Each structure stands twice: as C-alpha cells, then as structure tokens.
Amino acid sequence: MNLTHDERAMLDGKYGKASRKAMEILVGLGTIYGAKKMVPVSSVQIAGVSYDNLGEAGLQFLSSMANGGGKARVLATLNPAGMDIDNWRSLGINSEFAENQKRVLEAFARMNVITTCTCTPYLVGNVPHFGEHIAWAESSAVCYANSVLGARTNREGGPSALASAITGRTPVYGFHLDSQRIPKLTVEVTGEISHYFDKNESFYFSALGKVIGERLETFGKKEVPYIMGIKSCSNENLKSFCASIATYGGAALFHMENITPEAAKLSSPKPTVIIERSDLDMAVQSLSSSASDEVDFISLGCPHLSIKEIAHLAELLEGKKVIKEFWITTARPIKQIADEMGYSQIIEKSGALFASDTCCVVAPIKGRFNTMLTDSAKACYYAYGKNNFKTVFKTFKEVVAEAVGEGSSHRDSKSNNSSANSILI
Ligand code: F3S
C-alpha cells in the first residue's frame, strides 16, 4: 500500500506506540481488502463500548492504546455503554459492573474520544456531510451515514474505528469507492402497501428492513439495493429502517428513490425484487413469540430515540402509570433537551425509566427478563440472540398502551426468532 510520509512515520513508531499499533491495524485491513492507499477521515464512531461485550481483554486493549499515547485526531464518538452512566443503580446494574464500565469510559476519555455513548451520533453533533470519508462502527449508524447522509464508510469494527480515530486515516476500499456504491438490484415496494408507511410510525419501516435485508442475503450481502415505492419518510423512519436492513441483510448502503441523496443520479438496475403485503405481514408475525408469553420487560429506543419521539412518548404517557419495567433508551444530550422541555418529568412520573447511554441489548440484563416488548426489529433480533429473551413486536403506540395496561394481548403468531451468533453492533 502507498503510504504518505506521515502515515509511514506512524507505522515506524515516530508518533508513539498507540499510533504504530493503530497504523498496523489499518495497513493489515487495507492489505486484506486490496486498498492501494489511505484517505483522511473527518469523523469516527467507535463500537465495542459495553463492558458486557468487551470483557477484561477488550478493556486491556483500550488501556494499552491509552497508555501508548493514543489520542483521537478527529471527532470521535462512542456507541452505547452497558449502563446509564449516572443512573445505573435504578436500572439494576451491580457496582462491580459499573466500576468496570467506568474504567472503559475513562480509557476512551484519556484518548480524547467524546464519551457520548449513543448509536445515533448523527442526532448529537457527529454529522458528516455528503461525500465525506469517515470511519464508523455500529451497523445502523453506518447504514444511515452512507445512505441518508451520503458520507462514505465501511462497516468498521471497534479496533479499526479506534485506529482511525488515532491516525485520522482509513484504507480506501469498499464504500469509499464510487464503483462500490452503485446499486446492483432494485427492490420495489408495491402500491398496495404504500399506505403502511406513515411518517409518524416507524413500525413498518422496521419490518420492511427485515424483509429487504433477508432478500439481500439471498443475493449476497454486498449487493446495494435501489429501493422504489416509498413515497415519503421521516428521519425517525429512516433510523429504524437502517437498523433493520443492516441487522437482517448486513447492508451498509441503500438508495431510496426520491429520498436518499445519491438516488437521483442512479438508475434502477435488474433484477427487480417485489415486496408485497404478505411479505410485510410475515415479517411482523415472525418478530413476535407465541401468545402465551407474558411480557415482563418493555423497551423503546432501538436505535436511540430522537427528541421528536420522546415528545410523542411524553404525550402518550401523560397522567398514566406504567405497570411493567419500561426502559427508554436515548443519547444523554437528547435526554438533556427532554429535561429542559419537561418531557422527562412526565415520562419519569409515569414510572418509565430513562436508560441514557445504553440499551436493552448491550446492558448486562441476560437472565433478568423472559419476554421483551418493543417496536424495533433489530432489538428483537439481538434481545433473542444475546439475552435469550422472547420478543413481542408492536407499534410505538401499542407498546406504550401495553406499558400502561391499556393494550390488547399481543399478536397470536408463531415463534420464529432469527438466531444471532455474534454481536455486530
Ligand atoms: Fe442502538 Fe442498542 Fe439498538 S446500540 S441500534 S439501541 S441494539
């Protein structure tokens, strides 16, 4: 690989041990994927933050990079941690875990990484612009950055994202190249279901991400789809859709006609995959376990809730009391806006718990609950794969209604959770 003078100096250890290790990681990765050079990045999102996923070995790696003088050269933010940094006790997190989680965050802070702990960095100030080269981990955020923002990133892992933060570089291959961003198949959502896709409800976007993601699997994970038939959508819809299509199809990029920025200059290629009502209905059904399962845990915020979603939640919960453990997961800066607007007070008065900085998947809650109710197809996938929870999938409004004891019993459908062998978030 052709390295610049500065990149060669990092590899030779002239910038310290951590920079050398980081450049070794990136050169190794670039060599595997046939990259000819590096490119500067302006933004990094690092995954692998929860101590529940990292363990002691992961923490030791981070400490060694911090001790070796590693410092982020560019804006770098973090994925969710294993707990709410302030409010961990009320979420039932034990103090030993809390201590270890704090050591993880301290290591990142020593490296000048901003400890935001959210999977929606684009809602809290880490917002790359169109065409910008970045290095992001977190599959839903990668898909959002590539598709919705038009920035350019591969699906980085925790170590390679950290390496990019320290060096300010990433090897040029995959989605950094024009040729890899061209769609290879068309997905047409038929008119009979276009009314399902309501700007104010992300439920069917989440299910659609599962349907298309699973179809992509049959064509090979790397195929970029050109999606037609969605008339309009909100940022929240796209957030949910990105999480699903990345989870179920490994997608890091899609184009959506009249919606995403690169779609206008592209045409719809053959073959064409048709998505019908029955596909969507089957996906919805498959995300719920059998009707006999009693929900004992409710979670909204996968990906982390926007301020608009929190405002809606406050409206739905005003004057009501929740009857089950109910976590609201969001980024801390979003929670702070909710505090200022009075939304948090309404939500907390209902008995729902804010779980800022974390989520129902990366928190150490395996064994605590049996069945989780959510509006997120991604949360269903990992709640089962990581925590062995059964799942019930409903709309945002239905989830809140169930939480306050006003909902109908959940859908009578077959158990068909997909197995998750590894945590990719
Ligand atoms: Fe975010 Fe956790 Fe979902 S990291 S995308 S809330 S599984």
CSV table of C-alpha atoms and ligand atoms in Angstrom, one decimal:
chain,number,residue,atom,x,y,z
A,1,MET,CA,0.0,0.0,0.0
A,2,ASN,CA,1.3,3.5,-0.8
A,3,LEU,CA,1.7,5.4,2.4
A,4,THR,CA,2.3,9.1,2.8
A,5,HIS,CA,5.3,10.4,4.7
A,6,ASP,CA,3.2,11.0,7.8
A,7,GLU,CA,1.5,7.6,7.6
A,8,ARG,CA,4.9,5.9,7.2
A,9,ALA,CA,6.1,7.8,10.3
A,10,MET,CA,3.1,6.5,12.3
A,11,LEU,CA,3.9,2.9,11.2
A,12,ASP,CA,7.5,3.4,12.1
A,13,GLY,CA,6.6,4.4,15.7
A,14,LYS,CA,7.6,8.0,15.4
A,15,TYR,CA,4.2,9.1,16.9
A,16,GLY,CA,4.4,6.6,19.7
A,17,LYS,CA,3.2,3.1,20.4
A,18,ALA,CA,-0.5,3.5,20.0
A,19,SER,CA,-0.2,5.3,16.7
A,20,ARG,CA,2.1,2.5,15.4
A,21,LYS,CA,-0.4,-0.2,16.6
A,22,ALA,CA,-3.3,1.7,15.0
A,23,MET,CA,-1.5,2.1,11.7
A,24,GLU,CA,-0.6,-1.6,11.8
A,25,ILE,CA,-4.3,-2.5,12.2
A,26,LEU,CA,-5.3,-0.2,9.3
A,27,VAL,CA,-2.5,-1.4,7.0
A,28,GLY,CA,-3.4,-5.0,7.8
A,29,LEU,CA,-7.1,-4.3,7.0
A,30,GLY,CA,-6.2,-2.5,3.8
A,31,THR,CA,-3.9,-5.2,2.6
A,32,ILE,CA,-6.6,-7.9,3.1
A,33,TYR,CA,-9.1,-5.8,1.1
A,34,GLY,CA,-6.7,-4.7,-1.6
A,35,ALA,CA,-6.6,-1.0,-0.7
A,36,LYS,CA,-3.9,1.0,-2.5
A,37,LYS,CA,-3.8,4.0,-0.2
A,38,MET,CA,-5.2,5.6,2.9
A,39,VAL,CA,-7.6,8.6,3.0
A,40,PRO,CA,-8.1,11.1,5.8
A,41,VAL,CA,-11.3,10.8,7.8
A,42,SER,CA,-13.1,13.6,9.5
A,43,SER,CA,-15.4,11.6,11.8
A,44,VAL,CA,-15.3,8.3,13.7
A,45,GLN,CA,-17.9,6.3,15.6
A,46,ILE,CA,-16.5,3.6,17.8
A,47,ALA,CA,-18.4,0.4,18.8
A,48,GLY,CA,-17.4,-2.1,21.5
A,49,VAL,CA,-18.0,0.1,24.5
A,50,SER,CA,-20.2,-2.1,26.8
A,51,TYR,CA,-18.1,-3.9,29.3
A,52,ASP,CA,-20.6,-6.7,28.9
A,53,ASN,CA,-19.3,-7.2,25.3
A,54,LEU,CA,-15.7,-6.2,25.8
A,55,GLY,CA,-14.8,-8.1,29.0
A,56,GLU,CA,-11.3,-7.7,30.6
A,57,ALA,CA,-9.4,-8.5,27.4
A,58,GLY,CA,-11.1,-5.6,25.5
A,59,LEU,CA,-10.5,-3.3,28.4
A,60,GLN,CA,-6.8,-4.2,28.4
A,61,PHE,CA,-6.6,-3.4,24.7
A,62,LEU,CA,-8.1,0.0,25.3
A,63,SER,CA,-5.9,0.7,28.3
A,64,SER,CA,-2.8,-0.2,26.3
A,65,MET,CA,-3.8,2.2,23.5
A,66,ALA,CA,-4.4,5.0,26.0
A,67,ASN,CA,-1.1,4.2,27.8
A,68,GLY,CA,0.7,4.2,24.5
A,69,GLY,CA,-0.2,7.8,24.0
A,70,GLY,CA,-3.2,7.2,21.6
A,71,LYS,CA,-5.2,10.5,21.1
A,72,ALA,CA,-8.1,11.0,18.7
A,73,ARG,CA,-7.0,13.3,15.9
A,74,VAL,CA,-10.6,13.8,14.6
A,75,LEU,CA,-14.1,14.0,16.0
A,76,ALA,CA,-14.7,10.5,17.6
A,77,THR,CA,-17.8,9.4,19.5
A,78,LEU,CA,-18.9,6.2,21.2
A,79,ASN,CA,-21.6,3.6,20.8
A,80,PRO,CA,-23.8,2.8,23.8
A,81,ALA,CA,-22.2,1.5,27.0
A,82,GLY,CA,-23.5,-1.2,29.3
A,83,MET,CA,-25.3,1.2,31.6
A,84,ASP,CA,-26.6,4.7,32.1
A,85,ILE,CA,-23.6,6.4,33.4
A,86,ASP,CA,-25.4,8.4,36.1
A,87,ASN,CA,-28.5,6.3,36.7
A,88,TRP,CA,-27.1,2.8,36.7
A,89,ARG,CA,-28.4,1.8,40.1
A,90,SER,CA,-32.1,2.3,39.2
A,91,LEU,CA,-31.6,0.0,36.2
A,92,GLY,CA,-30.4,-2.8,38.5
A,93,ILE,CA,-26.8,-2.7,37.4
A,94,ASN,CA,-24.4,-4.0,40.0
A,95,SER,CA,-21.5,-1.9,41.3
A,96,GLU,CA,-18.7,-4.3,40.1
A,97,PHE,CA,-20.0,-4.0,36.5
A,98,ALA,CA,-20.4,-0.2,37.0
A,99,GLU,CA,-16.7,0.1,38.1
A,100,ASN,CA,-15.5,-1.8,35.1
A,101,GLN,CA,-17.7,0.2,32.7
A,102,LYS,CA,-16.3,3.4,34.1
A,103,ARG,CA,-12.8,2.1,33.5
A,104,VAL,CA,-13.7,1.6,29.8
A,105,LEU,CA,-15.0,5.1,29.5
A,106,GLU,CA,-12.0,6.6,31.3
A,107,ALA,CA,-9.7,4.8,28.8
A,108,PHE,CA,-11.7,6.4,25.9
A,109,ALA,CA,-11.7,9.8,27.6
A,110,ARG,CA,-7.9,9.7,28.0
A,111,MET,CA,-7.7,9.2,24.2
A,112,ASN,CA,-9.9,12.4,23.7
A,113,VAL,CA,-12.8,10.3,22.4
A,114,ILE,CA,-16.1,12.0,23.3
A,115,THR,CA,-18.0,9.7,25.6
A,116,THR,CA,-21.5,10.4,24.2
A,117,CYS,CA,-22.4,6.6,24.2
A,118,THR,CA,-25.1,6.6,21.5
A,119,CYS,CA,-25.8,4.6,18.4
A,120,THR,CA,-27.3,7.8,16.9
A,121,PRO,CA,-24.2,10.1,16.8
A,122,TYR,CA,-25.9,11.9,13.9
A,123,LEU,CA,-28.5,13.2,16.3
A,124,VAL,CA,-26.0,14.7,18.7
A,125,GLY,CA,-23.5,16.6,16.6
A,126,ASN,CA,-21.4,13.9,14.8
A,127,VAL,CA,-23.0,14.6,11.4
A,128,PRO,CA,-20.6,14.1,8.4
A,129,HIS,CA,-21.6,15.8,5.2
A,130,PHE,CA,-22.2,14.4,1.7
A,131,GLY,CA,-19.2,12.7,0.2
A,132,GLU,CA,-17.0,12.9,3.3
A,133,HIS,CA,-14.8,9.9,4.2
A,134,ILE,CA,-15.4,8.7,7.7
A,135,ALA,CA,-14.8,5.5,9.7
A,136,TRP,CA,-17.8,4.4,11.6
A,137,ALA,CA,-18.7,1.2,13.5
A,138,GLU,CA,-22.3,0.5,14.6
A,139,SER,CA,-24.2,-1.2,11.8
A,140,SER,CA,-27.3,1.0,11.9
A,141,ALA,CA,-25.3,4.3,12.0
A,142,VAL,CA,-23.0,3.1,9.2
A,143,CYS,CA,-26.1,2.4,7.0
A,144,TYR,CA,-27.5,5.8,8.0
A,145,ALA,CA,-24.3,7.7,7.3
A,146,ASN,CA,-23.8,6.0,3.8
A,147,SER,CA,-27.4,6.1,2.7
A,148,VAL,CA,-29.1,9.0,4.3
A,149,LEU,CA,-26.2,11.4,4.7
A,150,GLY,CA,-24.2,10.3,1.6
A,151,ALA,CA,-21.0,10.1,3.6
A,152,ARG,CA,-18.6,7.2,2.9
A,153,THR,CA,-17.7,4.5,5.4
A,154,ASN,CA,-17.2,0.7,5.6
A,155,ARG,CA,-18.6,-1.2,8.5
A,156,GLU,CA,-15.8,-0.8,10.9
A,157,GLY,CA,-15.2,-2.9,13.9
A,158,GLY,CA,-14.3,-1.4,17.3
A,159,PRO,CA,-10.5,-1.7,16.9
A,160,SER,CA,-10.4,-0.4,13.3
A,161,ALA,CA,-12.6,2.6,14.2
A,162,LEU,CA,-10.4,3.4,17.2
A,163,ALA,CA,-7.3,3.0,14.9
A,164,SER,CA,-8.9,5.6,12.5
A,165,ALA,CA,-9.6,8.0,15.3
A,166,ILE,CA,-5.9,7.8,16.4
A,167,THR,CA,-4.4,8.1,13.0
A,168,GLY,CA,-7.1,10.2,11.2
A,169,ARG,CA,-7.0,7.7,8.3
A,170,THR,CA,-8.8,4.7,6.8
A,171,PRO,CA,-7.8,2.4,3.9
A,172,VAL,CA,-9.6,3.2,0.7
A,173,TYR,CA,-11.7,0.2,-0.3
A,174,GLY,CA,-15.4,-0.8,-0.3
A,175,PHE,CA,-17.9,2.0,0.2
A,176,HIS,CA,-15.2,4.7,-0.1
A,177,LEU,CA,-15.1,3.9,-3.8
A,178,ASP,CA,-17.7,5.2,-6.4
A,179,SER,CA,-17.8,1.7,-8.0
A,180,GLN,CA,-18.9,0.0,-4.8
A,181,ARG,CA,-21.8,2.4,-4.3
A,182,ILE,CA,-23.7,1.5,-7.5
A,183,PRO,CA,-26.9,-0.4,-6.8
A,184,LYS,CA,-27.0,-4.0,-8.2
A,185,LEU,CA,-30.7,-4.8,-7.7
A,186,THR,CA,-34.0,-3.0,-7.5
A,187,VAL,CA,-36.4,-3.5,-4.7
A,188,GLU,CA,-40.0,-2.4,-5.5
A,189,VAL,CA,-42.4,-1.9,-2.6
A,190,THR,CA,-45.8,-2.4,-4.2
A,191,GLY,CA,-48.5,0.3,-4.2
A,192,GLU,CA,-50.9,-1.9,-2.2
A,193,ILE,CA,-48.8,-1.4,0.9
A,194,SER,CA,-47.5,2.1,0.4
A,195,HIS,CA,-50.1,3.4,2.9
A,196,TYR,CA,-48.4,1.3,5.6
A,197,PHE,CA,-45.5,3.7,5.6
A,198,ASP,CA,-46.7,6.5,7.8
A,199,LYS,CA,-44.2,9.3,8.6
A,200,ASN,CA,-45.3,9.2,12.3
A,201,GLU,CA,-44.8,5.5,12.9
A,202,SER,CA,-41.6,3.5,12.2
A,203,PHE,CA,-43.0,0.0,12.9
A,204,TYR,CA,-43.5,-0.9,9.2
A,205,PHE,CA,-40.2,0.6,8.2
A,206,SER,CA,-38.5,-1.6,10.8
A,207,ALA,CA,-40.4,-4.7,9.4
A,208,LEU,CA,-39.5,-3.6,5.8
A,209,GLY,CA,-35.8,-3.5,6.7
A,210,LYS,CA,-36.1,-7.1,7.9
A,211,VAL,CA,-37.9,-8.2,4.6
A,212,ILE,CA,-35.4,-6.4,2.3
A,213,GLY,CA,-32.4,-7.4,4.4
A,214,GLU,CA,-33.4,-11.1,4.2
A,215,ARG,CA,-33.9,-10.8,0.5
A,216,LEU,CA,-30.4,-9.3,0.1
A,217,GLU,CA,-29.0,-12.3,1.9
A,218,THR,CA,-30.2,-14.4,-0.9
A,219,PHE,CA,-28.3,-12.2,-3.4
A,220,GLY,CA,-25.2,-11.9,-1.4
A,221,LYS,CA,-24.5,-9.5,1.4
A,222,LYS,CA,-22.6,-6.9,-0.5
A,223,GLU,CA,-25.3,-6.0,-3.1
A,224,VAL,CA,-26.5,-2.4,-2.8
A,225,PRO,CA,-30.3,-2.1,-3.3
A,226,TYR,CA,-32.2,0.6,-5.1
A,227,ILE,CA,-35.5,0.9,-3.3
A,228,MET,CA,-38.6,2.2,-5.1
A,229,GLY,CA,-42.2,2.7,-3.9
A,230,ILE,CA,-41.7,4.6,-0.6
A,231,LYS,CA,-43.4,8.0,-1.1
A,232,SER,CA,-42.0,9.9,1.9
A,233,CYS,CA,-40.5,9.2,5.2
A,234,SER,CA,-39.2,10.9,8.3
A,235,ASN,CA,-35.7,10.9,9.8
A,236,GLU,CA,-37.1,8.5,12.5
A,237,ASN,CA,-38.4,6.1,9.8
A,238,LEU,CA,-35.0,6.0,8.2
A,239,LYS,CA,-33.3,5.5,11.5
A,240,SER,CA,-35.4,2.4,12.1
A,241,PHE,CA,-35.1,1.1,8.6
A,242,CYS,CA,-31.3,1.4,8.6
A,243,ALA,CA,-31.1,-0.6,11.8
A,244,SER,CA,-33.2,-3.4,10.4
A,245,ILE,CA,-31.7,-3.7,6.9
A,246,ALA,CA,-28.2,-3.7,8.5
A,247,THR,CA,-29.2,-6.3,11.0
A,248,TYR,CA,-31.0,-8.7,8.7
A,249,GLY,CA,-29.0,-8.2,5.5
A,250,GLY,CA,-25.7,-6.8,6.6
A,251,ALA,CA,-26.5,-3.8,4.4
A,252,ALA,CA,-24.2,-0.8,4.8
A,253,LEU,CA,-25.8,1.2,1.9
A,254,PHE,CA,-29.1,1.5,0.1
A,255,HIS,CA,-30.5,4.1,-2.2
A,256,MET,CA,-34.2,5.1,-2.0
A,257,GLU,CA,-35.8,6.8,-4.9
A,258,ASN,CA,-36.6,10.5,-4.3
A,259,ILE,CA,-35.4,10.2,-0.7
A,260,THR,CA,-31.7,9.5,-0.3
A,261,PRO,CA,-29.1,11.8,-1.9
A,262,GLU,CA,-27.3,9.6,-4.3
A,263,ALA,CA,-30.5,8.0,-5.7
A,264,ALA,CA,-31.2,10.9,-8.2
A,265,LYS,CA,-28.1,10.2,-10.3
A,266,LEU,CA,-28.6,6.4,-10.3
A,267,SER,CA,-31.0,4.2,-12.3
A,268,SER,CA,-32.8,1.1,-11.1
A,269,PRO,CA,-30.9,-2.0,-12.2
A,270,LYS,CA,-32.1,-5.5,-12.9
A,271,PRO,CA,-33.1,-7.9,-11.3
A,272,THR,CA,-36.1,-6.5,-9.5
A,273,VAL,CA,-37.4,-7.9,-6.2
A,274,ILE,CA,-41.1,-7.2,-5.4
A,275,ILE,CA,-42.2,-6.7,-1.8
A,276,GLU,CA,-45.8,-7.4,-1.2
A,277,ARG,CA,-48.2,-7.2,1.6
A,278,SER,CA,-47.8,-10.8,2.6
A,279,ASP,CA,-44.0,-10.3,2.9
A,280,LEU,CA,-44.5,-7.5,5.3
A,281,ASP,CA,-47.2,-9.3,7.3
A,282,MET,CA,-45.0,-12.4,7.6
A,283,ALA,CA,-42.1,-10.3,8.9
A,284,VAL,CA,-44.3,-8.6,11.5
A,285,GLN,CA,-45.6,-12.0,12.7
A,286,SER,CA,-42.2,-13.6,12.8
A,287,LEU,CA,-40.9,-11.0,15.2
A,288,SER,CA,-43.3,-12.0,17.9
A,289,SER,CA,-43.0,-15.1,20.0
A,290,SER,CA,-46.1,-17.2,20.9
A,291,ALA,CA,-49.1,-15.5,22.5
A,292,SER,CA,-48.7,-17.4,25.7
A,293,ASP,CA,-45.6,-15.4,26.6
A,294,GLU,CA,-46.1,-12.9,29.4
A,295,VAL,CA,-44.2,-9.6,28.7
A,296,ASP,CA,-42.1,-8.6,31.6
A,297,PHE,CA,-39.8,-6.0,30.0
A,298,ILE,CA,-40.6,-3.2,27.7
A,299,SER,CA,-38.1,-1.1,25.7
A,300,LEU,CA,-38.3,1.8,23.3
A,301,GLY,CA,-35.3,3.4,21.7
A,302,CYS,CA,-33.5,1.0,19.3
A,303,PRO,CA,-31.9,2.9,17.7
A,304,HIS,CA,-31.8,5.6,20.4
A,305,LEU,CA,-34.9,7.8,20.4
A,306,SER,CA,-34.9,11.3,18.8
A,307,ILE,CA,-36.3,14.3,20.7
A,308,LYS,CA,-39.4,14.1,18.5
A,309,GLU,CA,-40.0,10.5,19.6
A,310,ILE,CA,-39.5,11.5,23.2
A,311,ALA,CA,-42.0,14.3,22.9
A,312,HIS,CA,-44.5,11.9,21.4
A,313,LEU,CA,-43.9,9.4,24.2
A,314,ALA,CA,-44.5,12.1,26.8
A,315,GLU,CA,-47.8,12.9,25.2
A,316,LEU,CA,-48.8,9.3,25.3
A,317,LEU,CA,-47.7,8.8,28.9
A,318,GLU,CA,-49.1,12.0,30.4
A,319,GLY,CA,-51.1,11.2,33.5
A,320,LYS,CA,-50.6,7.4,33.2
A,321,LYS,CA,-48.7,4.8,35.2
A,322,VAL,CA,-46.6,2.0,33.7
A,323,ILE,CA,-47.2,-1.5,35.1
A,324,LYS,CA,-44.0,-3.2,33.8
A,325,GLU,CA,-40.3,-2.4,33.8
A,326,PHE,CA,-40.1,0.1,30.8
A,327,TRP,CA,-36.8,1.4,29.6
A,328,ILE,CA,-36.5,4.5,27.4
A,329,THR,CA,-33.1,4.5,25.7
A,330,THR,CA,-31.6,7.6,24.2
A,331,ALA,CA,-28.5,9.7,24.0
A,332,ARG,CA,-27.7,11.8,27.1
A,333,PRO,CA,-27.7,15.1,25.1
A,334,ILE,CA,-31.2,14.2,23.9
A,335,LYS,CA,-32.3,13.4,27.4
A,336,GLN,CA,-31.0,16.8,28.5
A,337,ILE,CA,-33.2,18.5,25.9
A,338,ALA,CA,-36.1,16.4,27.1
A,339,ASP,CA,-35.4,17.6,30.7
A,340,GLU,CA,-35.5,21.2,29.6
A,341,MET,CA,-38.7,20.7,27.7
A,342,GLY,CA,-40.4,19.0,30.6
A,343,TYR,CA,-40.8,15.7,28.7
A,344,SER,CA,-38.6,13.8,31.1
A,345,GLN,CA,-40.6,14.8,34.1
A,346,ILE,CA,-43.8,13.5,32.5
A,347,ILE,CA,-42.2,10.2,31.5
A,348,GLU,CA,-40.5,9.6,34.8
A,349,LYS,CA,-43.7,10.4,36.7
A,350,SER,CA,-45.3,7.5,34.8
A,351,GLY,CA,-42.7,5.1,36.3
A,352,ALA,CA,-40.9,4.6,33.0
A,353,LEU,CA,-37.1,4.6,33.3
A,354,PHE,CA,-34.7,6.6,31.2
A,355,ALA,CA,-31.7,4.5,30.3
A,356,SER,CA,-29.4,7.0,28.6
A,357,ASP,CA,-26.0,5.9,27.3
A,358,THR,CA,-27.1,2.3,27.0
A,359,CYS,CA,-29.8,0.0,25.5
A,360,CYS,CA,-31.7,-3.3,26.1
A,361,VAL,CA,-29.1,-5.2,24.1
A,362,VAL,CA,-25.7,-4.1,25.4
A,363,ALA,CA,-26.8,-3.8,29.1
A,364,PRO,CA,-25.9,-6.8,31.2
A,365,ILE,CA,-29.6,-8.0,31.7
A,366,LYS,CA,-29.4,-11.6,30.5
A,367,GLY,CA,-31.5,-13.8,32.8
A,368,ARG,CA,-33.4,-10.9,34.3
A,369,PHE,CA,-36.4,-11.0,32.0
A,370,ASN,CA,-38.2,-13.5,29.9
A,371,THR,CA,-40.1,-11.6,27.2
A,372,MET,CA,-39.5,-8.2,25.8
A,373,LEU,CA,-42.0,-5.9,24.1
A,374,THR,CA,-40.5,-3.4,21.6
A,375,ASP,CA,-41.2,-1.6,18.3
A,376,SER,CA,-37.7,-2.5,16.9
A,377,ALA,CA,-36.9,-5.4,14.6
A,378,LYS,CA,-33.3,-5.0,15.5
A,379,ALA,CA,-33.9,-5.1,19.2
A,380,CYS,CA,-35.9,-8.4,18.6
A,381,TYR,CA,-33.0,-9.9,16.8
A,382,TYR,CA,-30.4,-9.1,19.4
A,383,ALA,CA,-32.6,-9.5,22.5
A,384,TYR,CA,-33.0,-13.1,21.5
A,385,GLY,CA,-29.5,-13.6,20.2
A,386,LYS,CA,-27.6,-12.1,23.1
A,387,ASN,CA,-30.0,-12.2,26.0
A,388,ASN,CA,-32.2,-15.1,25.0
A,389,PHE,CA,-35.4,-13.1,25.5
A,390,LYS,CA,-38.6,-13.9,23.7
A,391,THR,CA,-39.9,-10.9,21.9
A,392,VAL,CA,-43.2,-9.2,21.1
A,393,PHE,CA,-43.1,-6.6,18.2
A,394,LYS,CA,-45.7,-3.9,18.2
A,395,THR,CA,-46.2,-0.3,17.1
A,396,PHE,CA,-44.8,2.6,19.2
A,397,LYS,CA,-48.4,3.5,20.4
A,398,GLU,CA,-49.3,-0.2,21.1
A,399,VAL,CA,-46.1,-0.6,23.1
A,400,VAL,CA,-47.0,2.4,25.3
A,401,ALA,CA,-50.6,1.2,25.6
A,402,GLU,CA,-49.3,-2.2,26.9
A,403,ALA,CA,-46.9,-0.5,29.2
A,404,VAL,CA,-49.8,1.4,30.9
A,405,GLY,CA,-52.1,-1.7,30.9
A,406,GLU,CA,-54.4,-0.4,28.1
A,407,GLY,CA,-53.2,-2.7,25.3
A,408,SER,CA,-54.7,-5.8,23.9
A,409,SER,CA,-52.8,-9.1,24.4
A,410,HIS,CA,-50.0,-9.4,21.9
A,411,ARG,CA,-50.3,-10.8,18.4
A,412,ASP,CA,-51.0,-14.5,18.1
A,413,SER,CA,-48.1,-15.6,15.9
A,414,LYS,CA,-45.5,-18.3,15.5
A,415,SER,CA,-42.2,-18.1,17.3
A,416,ASN,CA,-39.6,-17.5,14.7
A,417,ASN,CA,-36.7,-15.5,16.1
A,418,SER,CA,-33.7,-15.4,14.0
A,419,SER,CA,-30.6,-16.6,15.7
A,420,ALA,CA,-27.8,-14.1,16.3
A,421,ASN,CA,-24.4,-15.7,16.6
A,422,SER,CA,-22.4,-12.6,17.1
A,423,ILE,CA,-22.9,-9.0,18.2
A,424,LEU,CA,-22.3,-6.8,15.3
A,425,ILE,CA,-23.4,-3.5,16.8
B,1,F3S,FE1,-28.6,1.1,19.3
B,1,F3S,FE2,-28.6,-0.9,21.0
B,1,F3S,FE3,-30.3,-0.8,19.0
B,1,F3S,S1,-26.8,0.0,20.1
B,1,F3S,S2,-29.3,0.2,17.4
B,1,F3S,S3,-30.2,0.7,20.7
B,1,F3S,S4,-29.2,-2.6,19.8
